[in-house]
Structure formats: structure tokens, C-alpha cells
Coordinates of N, CA and C in Angstrom, one line a residue:
X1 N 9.0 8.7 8.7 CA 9.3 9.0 7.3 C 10.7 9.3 7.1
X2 N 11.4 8.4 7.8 CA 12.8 8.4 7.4 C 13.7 8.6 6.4
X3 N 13.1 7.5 5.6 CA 13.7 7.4 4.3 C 13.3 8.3 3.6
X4 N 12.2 9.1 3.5 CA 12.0 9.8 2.4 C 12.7 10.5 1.5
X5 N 14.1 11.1 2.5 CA 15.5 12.3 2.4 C 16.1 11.2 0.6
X6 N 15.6 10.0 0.9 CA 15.9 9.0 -0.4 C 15.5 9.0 -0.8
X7 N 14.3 9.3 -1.7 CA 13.4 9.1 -2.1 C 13.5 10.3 -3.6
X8 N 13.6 9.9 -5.0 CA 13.9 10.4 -6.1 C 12.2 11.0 -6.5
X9 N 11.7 12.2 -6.7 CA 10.9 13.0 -7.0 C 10.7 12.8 -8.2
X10 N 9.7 12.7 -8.7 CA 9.9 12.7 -10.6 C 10.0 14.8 -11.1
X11 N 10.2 14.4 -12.0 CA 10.7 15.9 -12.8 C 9.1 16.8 -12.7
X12 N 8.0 16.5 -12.8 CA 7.1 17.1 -12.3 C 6.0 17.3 -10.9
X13 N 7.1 16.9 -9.8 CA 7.1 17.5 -8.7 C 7.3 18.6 -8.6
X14 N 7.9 19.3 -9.7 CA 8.9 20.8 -9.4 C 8.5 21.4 -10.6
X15 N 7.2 20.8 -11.0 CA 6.3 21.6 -12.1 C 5.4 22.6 -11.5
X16 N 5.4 24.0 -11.2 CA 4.3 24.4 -10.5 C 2.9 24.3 -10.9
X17 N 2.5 23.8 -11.9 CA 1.1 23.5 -12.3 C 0.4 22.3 -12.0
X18 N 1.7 21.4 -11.6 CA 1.3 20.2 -11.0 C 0.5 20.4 -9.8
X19 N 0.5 21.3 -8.9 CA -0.5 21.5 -7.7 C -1.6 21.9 -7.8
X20 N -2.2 22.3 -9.0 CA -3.5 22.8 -9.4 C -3.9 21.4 -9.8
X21 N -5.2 21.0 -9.6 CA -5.6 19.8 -10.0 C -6.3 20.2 -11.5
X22 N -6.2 20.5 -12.9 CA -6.3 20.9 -13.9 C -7.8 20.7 -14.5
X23 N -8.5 21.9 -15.0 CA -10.1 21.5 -15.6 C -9.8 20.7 -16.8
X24 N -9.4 21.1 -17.5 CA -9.3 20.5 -18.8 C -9.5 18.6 -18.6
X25 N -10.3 17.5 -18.8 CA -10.4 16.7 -18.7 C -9.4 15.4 -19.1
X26 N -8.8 15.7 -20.0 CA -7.6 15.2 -20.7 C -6.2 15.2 -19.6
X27 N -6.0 16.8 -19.9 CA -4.9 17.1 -18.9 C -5.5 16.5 -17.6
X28 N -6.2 16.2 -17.2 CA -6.3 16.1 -15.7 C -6.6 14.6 -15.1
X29 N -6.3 14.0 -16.4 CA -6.7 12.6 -16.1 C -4.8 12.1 -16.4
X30 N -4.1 13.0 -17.4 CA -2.6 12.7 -17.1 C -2.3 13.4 -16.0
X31 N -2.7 14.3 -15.4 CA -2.1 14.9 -13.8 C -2.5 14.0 -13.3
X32 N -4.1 13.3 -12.9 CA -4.0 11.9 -12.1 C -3.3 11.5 -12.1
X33 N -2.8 10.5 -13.1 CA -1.8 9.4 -12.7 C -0.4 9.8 -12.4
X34 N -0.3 10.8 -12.7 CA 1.4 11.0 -12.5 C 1.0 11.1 -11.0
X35 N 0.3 12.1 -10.6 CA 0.2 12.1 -8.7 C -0.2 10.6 -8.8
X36 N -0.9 9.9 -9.3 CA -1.3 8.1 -8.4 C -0.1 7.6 -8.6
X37 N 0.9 7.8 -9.8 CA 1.9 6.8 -9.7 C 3.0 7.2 -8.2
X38 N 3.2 8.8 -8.4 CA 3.6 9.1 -7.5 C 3.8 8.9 -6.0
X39 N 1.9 8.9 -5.3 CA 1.8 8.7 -4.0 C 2.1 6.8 -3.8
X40 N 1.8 5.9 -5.0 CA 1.8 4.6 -4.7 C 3.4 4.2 -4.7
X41 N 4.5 5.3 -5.6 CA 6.0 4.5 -5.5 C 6.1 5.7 -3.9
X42 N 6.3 6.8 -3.3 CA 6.1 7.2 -2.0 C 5.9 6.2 -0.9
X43 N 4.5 5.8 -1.3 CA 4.4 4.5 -0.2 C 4.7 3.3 -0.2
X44 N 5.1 3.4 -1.1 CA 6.5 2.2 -1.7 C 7.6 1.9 -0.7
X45 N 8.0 3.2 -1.3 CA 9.6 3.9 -0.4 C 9.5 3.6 0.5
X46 N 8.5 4.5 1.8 CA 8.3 4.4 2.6 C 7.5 3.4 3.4
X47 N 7.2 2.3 2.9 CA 6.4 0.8 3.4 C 5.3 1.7 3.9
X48 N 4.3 2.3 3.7 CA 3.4 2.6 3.9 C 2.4 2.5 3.5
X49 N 1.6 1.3 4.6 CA 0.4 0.5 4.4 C -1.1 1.0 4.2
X50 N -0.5 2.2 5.6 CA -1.9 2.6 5.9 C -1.6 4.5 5.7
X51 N -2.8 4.9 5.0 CA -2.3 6.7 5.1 C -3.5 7.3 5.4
X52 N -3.1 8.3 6.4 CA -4.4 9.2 6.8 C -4.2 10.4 5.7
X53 N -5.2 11.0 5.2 CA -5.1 12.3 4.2 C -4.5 13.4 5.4
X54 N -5.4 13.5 6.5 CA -4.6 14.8 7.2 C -3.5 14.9 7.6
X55 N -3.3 13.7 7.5 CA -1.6 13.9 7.8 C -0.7 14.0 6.8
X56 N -0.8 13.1 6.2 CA -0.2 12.8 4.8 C 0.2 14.2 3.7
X57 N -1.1 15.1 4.2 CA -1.4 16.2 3.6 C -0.6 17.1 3.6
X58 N 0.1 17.2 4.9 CA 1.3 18.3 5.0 C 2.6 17.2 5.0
X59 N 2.6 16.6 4.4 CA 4.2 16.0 3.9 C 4.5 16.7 2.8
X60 N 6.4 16.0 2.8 CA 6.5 16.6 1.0 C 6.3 15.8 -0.1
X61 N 5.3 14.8 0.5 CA 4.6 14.5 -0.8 C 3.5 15.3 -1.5
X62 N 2.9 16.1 -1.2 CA 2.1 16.8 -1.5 C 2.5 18.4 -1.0
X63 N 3.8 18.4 -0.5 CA 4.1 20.1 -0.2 C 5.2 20.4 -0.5
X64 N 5.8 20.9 -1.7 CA 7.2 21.2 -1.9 C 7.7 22.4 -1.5
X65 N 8.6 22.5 -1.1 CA 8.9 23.6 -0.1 C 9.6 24.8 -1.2
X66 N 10.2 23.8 -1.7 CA 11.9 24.5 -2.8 C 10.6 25.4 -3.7
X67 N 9.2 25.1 -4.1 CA 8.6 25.7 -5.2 C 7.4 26.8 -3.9
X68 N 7.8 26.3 -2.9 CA 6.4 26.9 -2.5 C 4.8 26.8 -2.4
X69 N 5.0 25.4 -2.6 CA 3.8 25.0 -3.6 C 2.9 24.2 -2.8
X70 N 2.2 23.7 -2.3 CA 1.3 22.2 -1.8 C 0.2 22.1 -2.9
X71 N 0.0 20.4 -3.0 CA -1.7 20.0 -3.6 C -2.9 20.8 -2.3
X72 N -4.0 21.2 -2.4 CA -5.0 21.4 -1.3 C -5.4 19.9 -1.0
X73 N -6.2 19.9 0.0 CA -6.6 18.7 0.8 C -7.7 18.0 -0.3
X74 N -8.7 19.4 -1.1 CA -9.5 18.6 -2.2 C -8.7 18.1 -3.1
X75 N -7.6 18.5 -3.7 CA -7.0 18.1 -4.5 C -6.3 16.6 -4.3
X76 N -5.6 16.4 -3.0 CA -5.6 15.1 -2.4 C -6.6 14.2 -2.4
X77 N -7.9 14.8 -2.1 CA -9.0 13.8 -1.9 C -9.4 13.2 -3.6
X78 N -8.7 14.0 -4.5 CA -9.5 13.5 -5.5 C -8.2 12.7 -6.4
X79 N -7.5 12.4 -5.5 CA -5.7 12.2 -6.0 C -6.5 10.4 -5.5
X80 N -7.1 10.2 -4.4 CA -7.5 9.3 -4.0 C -8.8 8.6 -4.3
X81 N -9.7 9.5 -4.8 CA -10.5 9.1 -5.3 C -10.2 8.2 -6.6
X82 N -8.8 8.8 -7.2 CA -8.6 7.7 -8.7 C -7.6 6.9 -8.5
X83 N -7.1 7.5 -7.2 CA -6.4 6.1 -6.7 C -7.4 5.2 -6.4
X84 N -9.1 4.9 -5.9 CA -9.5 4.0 -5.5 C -9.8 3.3 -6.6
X85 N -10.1 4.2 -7.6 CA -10.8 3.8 -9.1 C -9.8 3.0 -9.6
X86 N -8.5 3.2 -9.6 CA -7.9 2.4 -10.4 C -7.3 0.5 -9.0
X87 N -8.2 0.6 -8.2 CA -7.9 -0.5 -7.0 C -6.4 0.3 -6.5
X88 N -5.8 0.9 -6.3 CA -4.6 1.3 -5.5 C -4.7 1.8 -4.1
X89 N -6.3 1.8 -3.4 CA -7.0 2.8 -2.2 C -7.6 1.6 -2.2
X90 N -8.0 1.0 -0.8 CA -9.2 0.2 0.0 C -9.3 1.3 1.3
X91 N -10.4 2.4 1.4 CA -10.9 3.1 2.6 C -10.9 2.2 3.9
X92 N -10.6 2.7 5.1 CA -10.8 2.2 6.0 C -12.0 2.6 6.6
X93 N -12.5 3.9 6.8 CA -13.2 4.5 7.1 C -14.3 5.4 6.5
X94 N -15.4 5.0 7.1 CA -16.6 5.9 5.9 C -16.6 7.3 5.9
X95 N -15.7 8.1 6.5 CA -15.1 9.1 6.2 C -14.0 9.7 4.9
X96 N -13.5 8.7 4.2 CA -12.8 8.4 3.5 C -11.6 9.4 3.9
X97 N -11.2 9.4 5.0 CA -10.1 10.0 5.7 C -8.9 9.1 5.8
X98 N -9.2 7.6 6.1 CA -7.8 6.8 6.2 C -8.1 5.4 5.1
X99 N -7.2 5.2 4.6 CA -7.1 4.1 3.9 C -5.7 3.0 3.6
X100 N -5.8 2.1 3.4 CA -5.0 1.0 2.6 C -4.3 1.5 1.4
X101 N -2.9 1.6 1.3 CA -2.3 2.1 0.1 C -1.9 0.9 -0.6
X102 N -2.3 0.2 -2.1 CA -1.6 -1.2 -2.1 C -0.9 -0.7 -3.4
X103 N 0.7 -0.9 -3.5 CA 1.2 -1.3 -4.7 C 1.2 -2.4 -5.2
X104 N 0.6 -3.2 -4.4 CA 0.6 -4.9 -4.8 C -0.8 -5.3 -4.5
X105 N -1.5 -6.0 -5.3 CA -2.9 -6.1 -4.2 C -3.1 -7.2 -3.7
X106 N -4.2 -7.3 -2.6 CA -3.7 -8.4 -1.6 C -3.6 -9.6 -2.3
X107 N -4.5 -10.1 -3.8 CA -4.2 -10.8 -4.1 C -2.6 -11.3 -4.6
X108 N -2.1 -10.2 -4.6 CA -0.6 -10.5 -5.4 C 0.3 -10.4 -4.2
X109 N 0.4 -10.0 -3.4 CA 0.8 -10.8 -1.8 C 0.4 -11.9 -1.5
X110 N -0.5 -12.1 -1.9 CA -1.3 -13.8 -1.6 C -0.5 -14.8 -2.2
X111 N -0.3 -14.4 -3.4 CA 1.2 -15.0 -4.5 C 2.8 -15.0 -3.6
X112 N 2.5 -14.2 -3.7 CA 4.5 -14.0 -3.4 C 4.6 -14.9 -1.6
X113 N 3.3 -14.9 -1.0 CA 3.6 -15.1 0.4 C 3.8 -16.9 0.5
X114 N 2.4 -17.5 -0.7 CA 2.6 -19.0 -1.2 C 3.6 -19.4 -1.7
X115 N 4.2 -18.7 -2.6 CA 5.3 -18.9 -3.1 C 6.7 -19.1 -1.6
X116 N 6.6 -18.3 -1.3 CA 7.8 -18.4 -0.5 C 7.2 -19.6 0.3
X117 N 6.2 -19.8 0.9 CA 5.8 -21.4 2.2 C 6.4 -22.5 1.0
X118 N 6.0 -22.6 -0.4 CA 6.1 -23.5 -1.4 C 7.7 -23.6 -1.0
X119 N 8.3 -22.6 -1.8 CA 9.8 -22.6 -1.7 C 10.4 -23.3 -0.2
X120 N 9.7 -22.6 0.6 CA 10.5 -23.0 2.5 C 9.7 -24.2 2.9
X121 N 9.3 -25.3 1.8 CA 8.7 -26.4 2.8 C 7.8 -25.5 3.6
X122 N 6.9 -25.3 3.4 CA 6.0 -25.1 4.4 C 4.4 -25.4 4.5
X123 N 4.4 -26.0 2.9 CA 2.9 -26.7 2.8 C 2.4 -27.9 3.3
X124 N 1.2 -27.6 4.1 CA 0.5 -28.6 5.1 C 1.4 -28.1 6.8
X125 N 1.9 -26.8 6.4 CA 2.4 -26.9 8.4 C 1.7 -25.3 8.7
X126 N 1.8 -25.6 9.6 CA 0.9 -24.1 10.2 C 1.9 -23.0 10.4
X127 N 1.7 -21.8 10.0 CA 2.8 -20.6 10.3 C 2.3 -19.6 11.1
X128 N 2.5 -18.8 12.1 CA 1.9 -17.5 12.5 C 2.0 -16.4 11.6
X129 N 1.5 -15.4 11.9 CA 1.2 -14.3 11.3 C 2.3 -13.5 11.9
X130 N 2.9 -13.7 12.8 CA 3.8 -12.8 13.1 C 5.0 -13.7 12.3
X131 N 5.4 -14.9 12.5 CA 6.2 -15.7 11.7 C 6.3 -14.8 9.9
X132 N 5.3 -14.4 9.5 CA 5.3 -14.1 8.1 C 6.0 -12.6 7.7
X133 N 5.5 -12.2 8.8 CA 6.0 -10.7 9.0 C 6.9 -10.3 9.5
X134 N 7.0 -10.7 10.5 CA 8.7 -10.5 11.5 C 9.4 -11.1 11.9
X135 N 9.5 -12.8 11.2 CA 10.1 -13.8 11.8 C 11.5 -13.9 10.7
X136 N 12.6 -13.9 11.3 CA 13.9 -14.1 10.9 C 13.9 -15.0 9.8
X137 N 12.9 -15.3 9.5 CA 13.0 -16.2 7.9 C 12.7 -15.7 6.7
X138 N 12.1 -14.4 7.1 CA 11.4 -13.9 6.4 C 11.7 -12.3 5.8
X139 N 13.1 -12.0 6.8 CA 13.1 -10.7 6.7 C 14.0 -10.1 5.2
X140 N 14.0 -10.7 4.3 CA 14.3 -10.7 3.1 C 13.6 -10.4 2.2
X141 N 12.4 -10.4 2.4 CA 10.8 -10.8 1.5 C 10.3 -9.7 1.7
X142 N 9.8 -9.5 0.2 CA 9.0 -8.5 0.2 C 7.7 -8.3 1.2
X143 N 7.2 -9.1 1.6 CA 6.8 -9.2 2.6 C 6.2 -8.8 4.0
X144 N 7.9 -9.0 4.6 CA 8.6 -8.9 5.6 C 7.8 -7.4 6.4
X145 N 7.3 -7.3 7.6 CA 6.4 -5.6 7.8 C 5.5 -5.5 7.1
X146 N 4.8 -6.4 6.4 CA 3.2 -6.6 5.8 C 2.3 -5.7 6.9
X147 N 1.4 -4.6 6.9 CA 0.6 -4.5 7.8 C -0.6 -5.6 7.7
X148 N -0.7 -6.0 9.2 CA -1.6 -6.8 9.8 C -2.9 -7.3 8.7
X149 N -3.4 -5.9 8.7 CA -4.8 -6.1 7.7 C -4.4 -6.4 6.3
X150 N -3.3 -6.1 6.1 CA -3.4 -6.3 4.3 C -2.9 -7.6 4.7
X151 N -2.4 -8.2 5.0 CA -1.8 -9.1 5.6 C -2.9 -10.8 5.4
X152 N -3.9 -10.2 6.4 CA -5.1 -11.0 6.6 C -5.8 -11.3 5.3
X153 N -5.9 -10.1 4.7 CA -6.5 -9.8 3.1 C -6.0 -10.7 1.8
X154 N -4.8 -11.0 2.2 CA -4.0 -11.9 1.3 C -4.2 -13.4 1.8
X155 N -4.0 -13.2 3.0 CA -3.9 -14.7 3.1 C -5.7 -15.1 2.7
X156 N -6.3 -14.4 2.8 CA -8.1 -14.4 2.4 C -8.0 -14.9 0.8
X157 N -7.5 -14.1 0.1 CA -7.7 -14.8 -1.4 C -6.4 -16.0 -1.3
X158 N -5.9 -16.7 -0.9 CA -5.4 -18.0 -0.9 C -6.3 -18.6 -0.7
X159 N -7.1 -18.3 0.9 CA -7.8 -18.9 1.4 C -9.3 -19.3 0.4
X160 N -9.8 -18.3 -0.6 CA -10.5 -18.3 -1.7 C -10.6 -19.2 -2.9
X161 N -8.9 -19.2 -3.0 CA -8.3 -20.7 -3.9 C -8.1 -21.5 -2.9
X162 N -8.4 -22.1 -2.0 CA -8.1 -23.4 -1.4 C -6.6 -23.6 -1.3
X163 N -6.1 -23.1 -1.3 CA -4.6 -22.7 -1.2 C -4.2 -22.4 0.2
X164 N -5.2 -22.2 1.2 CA -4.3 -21.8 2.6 C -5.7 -21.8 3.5
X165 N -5.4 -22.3 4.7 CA -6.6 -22.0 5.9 C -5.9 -21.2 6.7
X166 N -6.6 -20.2 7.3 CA -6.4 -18.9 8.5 C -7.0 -20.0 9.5
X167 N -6.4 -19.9 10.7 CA -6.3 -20.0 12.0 C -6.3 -19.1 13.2
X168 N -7.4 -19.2 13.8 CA -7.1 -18.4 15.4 C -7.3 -16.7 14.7
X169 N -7.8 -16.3 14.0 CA -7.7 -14.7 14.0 C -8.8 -14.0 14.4
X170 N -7.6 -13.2 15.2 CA -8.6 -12.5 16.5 C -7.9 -12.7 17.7
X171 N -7.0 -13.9 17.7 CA -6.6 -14.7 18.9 C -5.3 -13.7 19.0
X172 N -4.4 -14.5 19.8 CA -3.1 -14.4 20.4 C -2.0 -15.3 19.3
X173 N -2.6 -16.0 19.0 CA -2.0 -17.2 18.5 C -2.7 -16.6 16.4
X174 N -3.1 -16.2 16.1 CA -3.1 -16.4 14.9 C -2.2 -17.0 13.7
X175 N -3.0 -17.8 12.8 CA -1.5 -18.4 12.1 C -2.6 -18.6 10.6
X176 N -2.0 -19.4 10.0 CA -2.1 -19.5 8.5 C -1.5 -21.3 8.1
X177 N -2.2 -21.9 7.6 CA -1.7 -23.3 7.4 C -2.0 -23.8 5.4
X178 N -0.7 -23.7 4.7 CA -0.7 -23.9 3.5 C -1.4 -24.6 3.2
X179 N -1.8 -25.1 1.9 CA -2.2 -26.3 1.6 C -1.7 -26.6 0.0
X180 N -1.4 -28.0 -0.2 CA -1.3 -28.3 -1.7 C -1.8 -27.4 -2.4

């Protein structure tokens, strides 16, 4: 969590009533989203694909030091629960302890990833998976450090439009081969 020391707070991070997750139904569906817009540009910042709540929990995304303040861990869980409601959360585990953070969803990676083979000549040739992600052609692109699984997930809905065949996954060799 390097970059975070970069990372611009919105003006009610340093609200102390922001950590109370609010009864009032109104109020507490606009405290939602300000924490969902929040934790989704966070994992923005910080390219982070995958977040565990326990951990995540004691960061200062959820613990401000300067106010003395933290969200509780229910309060996180239900910061995620409307994160899943609104598609921004795919759980990993039936614990609903780790999950997939997407600001983009895999469909719209599925886009940007075609797009660039389209642009690089690359339709009808086979690419790896590590090619897409860490290959010197790539490291410009939004892209570029895709985790694996969301990774697979995108090239899945190309593969849904007939837009791309997956190769070898599972293997050593995994790849991805465009199509018209």
C-alpha cells in the first residue's frame, strides 16, 4: 500500500459521523455510496484486485487516525454488501471474507483488452496471459497487472461474444487467441 501516502481523501473522510453506519434509511443509503465510491477509487489507487475485509479493516481506509475514528468490521461488511448490490464486489469465498474489487467489470476489461489486440494487430494470433499483463507491450494499458482471475473473467465475456478463444487455462502455457 505504497501509494496510498497519494491518495486524495474526499472531505467526508474527516466527517466523524461518517464511521457510524447511520439508521435513518435515506441518510444511510447516501453514507453507502460515498464509502462505495470511496473504497472502489482506494482500490483504484492502489490496483487492488483482490481485498480481504480483515485486513483491509485496519487500514486508513476505514481508520483515520487524525479523527480517531474507524468504520467497525459490521460496518465494512455492510459497506460491501452494497458494494456487491451495486456489481462492484464478486466474493471469493462463502465466507464473504475476500473478494474481487472491480472498478471496471470484467466485461469492460473484456473491451479495453480487444480493443488494444484490434489496435496491435493481434486478431487471429494467439497471446499469453502473461503477454497481456506483464508483457512490455502492454505496460501502458490500463490493463497492464490485471489480476489473473479478473483477467480470465474478461477474456470469458469476449469469449461469450465470439470475440476471443482461451487456450491452455490451467496450464503453463495459457493464452487467449482474438477473433474477427
Amino acid at each position: 500500500m505504497a501509494k496510498s501516502a497519494t491518495f486524495n481523501f474526499p472531505w467526508h473522510y474527516d466527517f466523524p459521523p461518517f464511521y457510524t453506519i447511520q439508521p435513518n434509511s435515506t441518510t444511510r443509503e447516501k453514507q453507502l455510496e460515498a464509502w462505495g465510491r470511496l473504497v472502489v477509487d482506494f482500490c483504484h489507487h492502489l490496483s487492488l484486485y483482490t481485498v480481504d475485509l480483515n485486513e483491509i479493516s485496519c487500514s486508513e481506509l476505514f481508520c483515520n487516525q487524525k479523527l480517531n475514528r474507524r468504520l467497525n468490521l459490521d460496518g465494512i461488511k455492510i459497506v460491501f454488501e452494497y458494494l456487491e448490490s451495486k456489481e462492484h464486489v464478486e466474493w471469493i469465498d462463502s465466507k464473504k471474507t475476500r473478494c474481487h474489487v472491480y472498478w471496471r467489470t470484467p466485461s469492460e476489461w473484456g473491451d479495453q483488452i480487444y480493443e488494444w489486440a484490434s489496435q496491435n494487430g493481434l486478431i487471429n494470433s494467439p497471446c499469453t496471459l502473461f503477454e497481456l499483463t506483464q508483457g512490455e507491450d502492454t505496460i501502458k494499458e490500463s490493463f497492464y497487472g490485471l489480476d489473473k482471475d479478473i483477467l480470465i473473467k474478461s477474456l470469458q465475456t469476449l469469449e461469450n461474444k465470439r470475440k476471443a478463444v482461451l487456450m491452455n487455462i490451467g496450464t503453463g502455457s495459457e493464452g487467449v487467441k482474438f477473433l474477427p
